[in-house]
Short mmCIF file of C-alpha atoms in Angstrom, two decimals:
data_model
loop_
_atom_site.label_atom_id
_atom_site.label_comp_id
_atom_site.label_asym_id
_atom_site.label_seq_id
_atom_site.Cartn_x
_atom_site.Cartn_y
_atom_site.Cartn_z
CA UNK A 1 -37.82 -23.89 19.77
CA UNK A 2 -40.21 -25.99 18.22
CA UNK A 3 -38.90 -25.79 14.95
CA UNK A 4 -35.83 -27.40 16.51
CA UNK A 5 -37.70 -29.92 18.22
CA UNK A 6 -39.71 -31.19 15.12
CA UNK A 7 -35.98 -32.01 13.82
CA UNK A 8 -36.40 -35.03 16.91
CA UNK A 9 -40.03 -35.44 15.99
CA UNK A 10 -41.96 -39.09 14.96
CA UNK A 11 -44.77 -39.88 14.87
CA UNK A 12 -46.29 -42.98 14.87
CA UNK A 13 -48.60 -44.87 12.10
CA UNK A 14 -48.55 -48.92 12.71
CA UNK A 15 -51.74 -49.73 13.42
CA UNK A 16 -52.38 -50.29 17.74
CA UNK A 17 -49.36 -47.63 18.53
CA UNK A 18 -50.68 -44.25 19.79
CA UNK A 19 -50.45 -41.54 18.30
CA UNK A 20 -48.81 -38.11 19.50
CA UNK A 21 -47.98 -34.71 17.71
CA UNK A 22 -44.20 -34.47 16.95
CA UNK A 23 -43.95 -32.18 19.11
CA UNK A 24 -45.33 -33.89 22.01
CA UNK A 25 -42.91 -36.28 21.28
CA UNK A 26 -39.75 -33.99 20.86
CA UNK A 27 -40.74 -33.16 24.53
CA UNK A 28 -41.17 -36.24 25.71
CA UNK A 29 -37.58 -37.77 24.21
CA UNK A 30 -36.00 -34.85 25.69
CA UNK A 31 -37.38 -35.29 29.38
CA UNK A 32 -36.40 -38.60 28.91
CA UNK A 33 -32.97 -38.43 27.91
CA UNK A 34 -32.52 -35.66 30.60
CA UNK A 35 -32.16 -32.87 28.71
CA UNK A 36 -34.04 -29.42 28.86
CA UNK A 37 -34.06 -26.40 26.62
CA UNK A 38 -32.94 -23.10 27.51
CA UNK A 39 -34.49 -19.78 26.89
CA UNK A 40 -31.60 -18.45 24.24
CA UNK A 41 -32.27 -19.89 20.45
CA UNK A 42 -31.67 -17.56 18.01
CA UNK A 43 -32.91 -16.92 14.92
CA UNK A 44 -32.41 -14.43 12.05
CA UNK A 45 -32.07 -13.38 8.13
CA UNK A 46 -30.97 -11.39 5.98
CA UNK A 47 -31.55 -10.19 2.11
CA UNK A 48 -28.98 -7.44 0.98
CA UNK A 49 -27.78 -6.47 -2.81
CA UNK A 50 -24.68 -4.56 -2.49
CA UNK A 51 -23.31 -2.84 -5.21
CA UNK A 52 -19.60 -1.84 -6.42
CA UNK A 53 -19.15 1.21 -8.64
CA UNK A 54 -15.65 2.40 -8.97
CA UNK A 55 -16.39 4.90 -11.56
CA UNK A 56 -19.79 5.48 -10.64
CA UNK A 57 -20.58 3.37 -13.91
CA UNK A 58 -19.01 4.46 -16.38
CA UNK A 59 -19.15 8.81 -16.03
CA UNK A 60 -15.86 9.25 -13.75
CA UNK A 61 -13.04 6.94 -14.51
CA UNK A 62 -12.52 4.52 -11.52
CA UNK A 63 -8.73 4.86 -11.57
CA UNK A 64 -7.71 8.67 -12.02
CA UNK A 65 -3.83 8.92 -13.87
CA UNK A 66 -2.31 12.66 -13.53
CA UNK A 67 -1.35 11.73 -17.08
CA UNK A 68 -2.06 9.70 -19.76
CA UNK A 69 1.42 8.53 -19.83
CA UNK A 70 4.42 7.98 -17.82
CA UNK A 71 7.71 8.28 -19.30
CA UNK A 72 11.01 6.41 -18.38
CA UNK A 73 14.39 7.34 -18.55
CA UNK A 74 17.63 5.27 -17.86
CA UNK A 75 20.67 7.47 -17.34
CA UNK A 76 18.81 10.47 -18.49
CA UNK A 77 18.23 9.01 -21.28
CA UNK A 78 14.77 8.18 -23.10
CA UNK A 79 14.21 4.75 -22.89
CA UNK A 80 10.42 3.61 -22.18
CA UNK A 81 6.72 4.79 -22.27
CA UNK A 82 3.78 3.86 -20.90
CA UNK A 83 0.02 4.72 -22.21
CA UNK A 84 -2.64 4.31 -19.71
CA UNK A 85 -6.52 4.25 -20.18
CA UNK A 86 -8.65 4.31 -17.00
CA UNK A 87 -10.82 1.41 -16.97
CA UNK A 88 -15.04 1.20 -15.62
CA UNK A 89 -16.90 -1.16 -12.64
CA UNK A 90 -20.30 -2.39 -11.82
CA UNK A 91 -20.53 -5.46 -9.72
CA UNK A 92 -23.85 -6.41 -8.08
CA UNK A 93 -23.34 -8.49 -5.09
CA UNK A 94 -26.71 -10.57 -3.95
CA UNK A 95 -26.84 -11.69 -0.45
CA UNK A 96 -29.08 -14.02 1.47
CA UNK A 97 -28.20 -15.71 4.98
CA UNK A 98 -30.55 -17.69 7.32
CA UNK A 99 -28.72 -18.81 10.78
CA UNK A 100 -29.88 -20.37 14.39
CA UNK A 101 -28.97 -21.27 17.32
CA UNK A 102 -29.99 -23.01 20.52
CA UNK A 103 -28.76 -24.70 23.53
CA UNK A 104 -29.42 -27.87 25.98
CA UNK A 105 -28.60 -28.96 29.40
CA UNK A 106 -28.63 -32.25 29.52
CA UNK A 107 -27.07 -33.12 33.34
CA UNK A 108 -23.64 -32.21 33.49
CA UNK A 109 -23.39 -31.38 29.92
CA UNK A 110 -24.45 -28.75 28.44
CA UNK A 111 -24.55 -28.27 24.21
CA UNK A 112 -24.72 -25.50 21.65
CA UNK A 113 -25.85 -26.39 18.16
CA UNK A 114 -26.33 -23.64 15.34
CA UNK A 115 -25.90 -23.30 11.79
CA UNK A 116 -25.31 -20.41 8.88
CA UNK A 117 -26.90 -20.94 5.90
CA UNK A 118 -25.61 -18.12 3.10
CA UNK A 119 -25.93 -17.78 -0.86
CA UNK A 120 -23.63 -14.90 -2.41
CA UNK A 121 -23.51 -13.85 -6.31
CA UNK A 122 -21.65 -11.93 -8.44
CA UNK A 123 -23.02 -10.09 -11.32
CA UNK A 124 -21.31 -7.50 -14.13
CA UNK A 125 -23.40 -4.19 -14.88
CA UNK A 126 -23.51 -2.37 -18.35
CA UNK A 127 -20.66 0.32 -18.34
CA UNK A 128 -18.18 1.74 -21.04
CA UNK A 129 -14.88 2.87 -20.30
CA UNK A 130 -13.73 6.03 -20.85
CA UNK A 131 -11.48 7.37 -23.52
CA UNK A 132 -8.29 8.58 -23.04
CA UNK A 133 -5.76 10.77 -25.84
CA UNK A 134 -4.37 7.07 -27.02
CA UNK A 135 -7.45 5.08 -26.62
CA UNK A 136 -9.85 6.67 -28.59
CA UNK A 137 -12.80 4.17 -28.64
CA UNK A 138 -14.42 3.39 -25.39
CA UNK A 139 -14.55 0.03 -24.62
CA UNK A 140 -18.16 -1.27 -23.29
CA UNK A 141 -19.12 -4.07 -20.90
CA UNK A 142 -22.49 -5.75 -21.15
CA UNK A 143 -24.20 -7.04 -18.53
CA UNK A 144 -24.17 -10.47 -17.18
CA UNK A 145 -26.21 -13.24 -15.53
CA UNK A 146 -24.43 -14.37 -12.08
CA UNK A 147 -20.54 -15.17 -12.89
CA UNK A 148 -20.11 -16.46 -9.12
CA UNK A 149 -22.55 -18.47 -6.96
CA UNK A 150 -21.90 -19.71 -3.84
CA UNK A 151 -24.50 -22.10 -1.54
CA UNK A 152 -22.71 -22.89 2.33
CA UNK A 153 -23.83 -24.08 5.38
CA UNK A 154 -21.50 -23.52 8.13
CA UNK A 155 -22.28 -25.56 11.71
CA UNK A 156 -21.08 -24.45 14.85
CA UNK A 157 -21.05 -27.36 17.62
CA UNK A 158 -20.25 -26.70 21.17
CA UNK A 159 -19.71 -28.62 24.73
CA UNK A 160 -19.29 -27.66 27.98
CA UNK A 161 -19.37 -30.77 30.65
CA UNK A 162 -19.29 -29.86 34.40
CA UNK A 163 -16.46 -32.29 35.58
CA UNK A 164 -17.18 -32.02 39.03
CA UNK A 165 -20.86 -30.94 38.77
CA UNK A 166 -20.04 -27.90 41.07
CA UNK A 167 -19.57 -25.57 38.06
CA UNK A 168 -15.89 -24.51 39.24
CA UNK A 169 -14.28 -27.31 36.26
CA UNK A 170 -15.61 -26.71 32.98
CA UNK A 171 -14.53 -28.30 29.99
CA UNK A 172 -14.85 -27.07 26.71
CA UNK A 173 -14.97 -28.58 23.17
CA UNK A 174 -15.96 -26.58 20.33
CA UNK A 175 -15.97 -26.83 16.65
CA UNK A 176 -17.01 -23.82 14.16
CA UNK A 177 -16.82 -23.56 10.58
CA UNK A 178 -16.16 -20.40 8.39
CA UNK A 179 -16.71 -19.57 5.00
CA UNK A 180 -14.97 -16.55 3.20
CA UNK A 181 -17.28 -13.89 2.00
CA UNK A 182 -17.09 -13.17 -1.84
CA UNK A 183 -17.74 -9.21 -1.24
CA UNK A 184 -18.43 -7.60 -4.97
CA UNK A 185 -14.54 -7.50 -6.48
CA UNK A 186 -14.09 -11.28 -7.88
CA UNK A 187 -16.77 -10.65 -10.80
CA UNK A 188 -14.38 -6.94 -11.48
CA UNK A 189 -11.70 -9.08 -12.77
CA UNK A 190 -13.61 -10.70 -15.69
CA UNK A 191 -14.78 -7.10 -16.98
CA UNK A 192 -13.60 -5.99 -20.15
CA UNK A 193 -13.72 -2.18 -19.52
CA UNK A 194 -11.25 -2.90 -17.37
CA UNK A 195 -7.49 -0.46 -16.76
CA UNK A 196 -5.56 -0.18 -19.68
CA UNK A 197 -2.08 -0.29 -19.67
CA UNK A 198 0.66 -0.42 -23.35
CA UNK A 199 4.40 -0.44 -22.67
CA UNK A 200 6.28 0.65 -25.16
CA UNK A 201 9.94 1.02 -26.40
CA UNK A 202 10.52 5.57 -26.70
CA UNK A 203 12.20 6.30 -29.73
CA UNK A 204 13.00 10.13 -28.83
CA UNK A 205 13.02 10.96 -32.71
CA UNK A 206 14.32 14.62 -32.22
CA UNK A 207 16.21 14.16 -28.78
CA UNK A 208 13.90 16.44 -27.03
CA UNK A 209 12.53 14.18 -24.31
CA UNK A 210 9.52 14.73 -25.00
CA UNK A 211 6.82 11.84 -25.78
CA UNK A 212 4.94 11.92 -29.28
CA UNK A 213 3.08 9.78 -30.66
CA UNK A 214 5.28 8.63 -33.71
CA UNK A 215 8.12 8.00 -31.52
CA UNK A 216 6.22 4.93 -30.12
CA UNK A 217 8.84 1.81 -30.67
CA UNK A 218 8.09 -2.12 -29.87
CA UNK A 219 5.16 -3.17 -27.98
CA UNK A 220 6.67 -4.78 -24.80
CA UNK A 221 3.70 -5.51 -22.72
CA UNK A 222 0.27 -5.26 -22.64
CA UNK A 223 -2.71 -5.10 -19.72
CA UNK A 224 -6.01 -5.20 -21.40
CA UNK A 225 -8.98 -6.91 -20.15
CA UNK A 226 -10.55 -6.44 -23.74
CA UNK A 227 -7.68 -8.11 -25.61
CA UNK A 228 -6.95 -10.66 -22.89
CA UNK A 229 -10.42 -11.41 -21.19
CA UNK A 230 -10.63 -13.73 -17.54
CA UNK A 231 -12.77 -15.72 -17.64
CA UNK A 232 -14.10 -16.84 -14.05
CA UNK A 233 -14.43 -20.96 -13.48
CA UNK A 234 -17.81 -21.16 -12.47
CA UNK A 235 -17.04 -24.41 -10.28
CA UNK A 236 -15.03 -21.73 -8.08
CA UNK A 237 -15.31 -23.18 -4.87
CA UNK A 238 -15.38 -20.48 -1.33
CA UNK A 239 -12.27 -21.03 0.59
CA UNK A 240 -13.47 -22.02 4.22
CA UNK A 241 -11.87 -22.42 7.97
CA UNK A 242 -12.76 -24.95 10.37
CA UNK A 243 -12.09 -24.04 13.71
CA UNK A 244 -11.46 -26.60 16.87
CA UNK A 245 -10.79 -25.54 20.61
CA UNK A 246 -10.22 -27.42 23.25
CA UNK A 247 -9.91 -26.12 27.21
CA UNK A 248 -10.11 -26.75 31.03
CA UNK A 249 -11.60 -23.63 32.73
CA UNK A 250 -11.48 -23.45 36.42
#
């Protein structure tokens, strides 16, 4: 508590005025404005790197295809083909939060003050992408300094005044605010060893209805991370909630 009280904390320096610790004063503005602290502040941390491999970086493809390509047919007849390439994952997600909490009665009113403090990252590991019959050079990602980083402090405010002063009418006012956690798959989707995915006209060349390579036809669409790269605004701002309530309990 007397980290929160040095928040209230002066001390005086003119010449003639006497001088106290600031936390002889903190005590002394609170028994004079009424209120008194109760035996609940909080306090805690915490330092985590998490870590998301889909493919275990790079050795087992993080999306698994039963094939290599999926053929499509319109009327029974050949008409489209797609090739896939499973695509590699490494995201490092750094983590730091500091948050406390504390509460005064001050007469009828009691108040709850606290705050969240949290920093979040996102980071790309090395990996390479596997190969696959129709992609035959693996496609590598290097790694990266922090694509993401996010600084928030969320307050929580809260007030409870006795109407009566019996403690059977209680109003309540409260205001909270959230901020979204970024987790470790924003960073994924600027990764070049990303899913691979051609569509393709099928020109069945001997009517057999069976895919070869030769029989690929015009390129209709393409998902490649390598050939068409995201690129992550680093001014990305978290997306936050502020809560209000408002109540009568009785």
């Amino acid at each position: 508590e007397a980290a929160l009280f040095n928040l209230l904390s002066v001390t005086a320096k003119k010449p003639g005025l006497v001088r106290v610790s600031p936390l002889e004063f903190a005590h002394a503005f609170l028994r004079y404005t009424g209120a008194s602290p109760r035996d609940d502040f909080k306090f805690g941390f915490e330092v985590v790197n998490y870590g998301g491999d889909g493919n275990n970086r790079g050795t087992v493809a993080r999306t698994t295809y039963p094939a290599d390509h999926r053929l499509i047919f319109f009327n029974g007849q050949p008409l489209e083909v797609f090739l896939f390439a499973p695509g590699a994952a490494s995201v490092t997600y750094p983590a730091r939060s500091v948050f406390a909490q504390d509460s005064w009665n001050m007469g009828r009113v009691a108040l709850n003050l606290g705050a969240r403090w949290d920093w979040q990252a996102n980071r790309l590991n090395a990996v390479t992408a596997p190969k696959s019959r129709f992609f035959t050079e693996a496609v590598k990602q290097h790694p990266t300094g922090n694509l993401i980083t996010w600084s928030t402090i969320a307050p929580r405010i809260g007030i409870v005044y006795d109407v009566a002063g019996n403690a059977k009418t209680l109003a309540k006012v409260s205001f909270s605010r959230y901020y979204w956690q970024l987790y470790a798959d924003k960073a994924d989707a600027a990764s070049v060893a990303g899913d691979r995915s051609f569509r393709y006209q099928w020109n069945d060349l001997n009517a057999d209805k069976k895919f070869t390579i030769d029989e690929l036809g015009n390129l209709l669409a393409v998902v490649d991370p390598a050939l068409r790269p995201v690129t992550i605004d680093p001014d990305l701002a978290p997306t936050l909630t502020d809560e209000i309530t408002a109540g009568i309990a009785h």
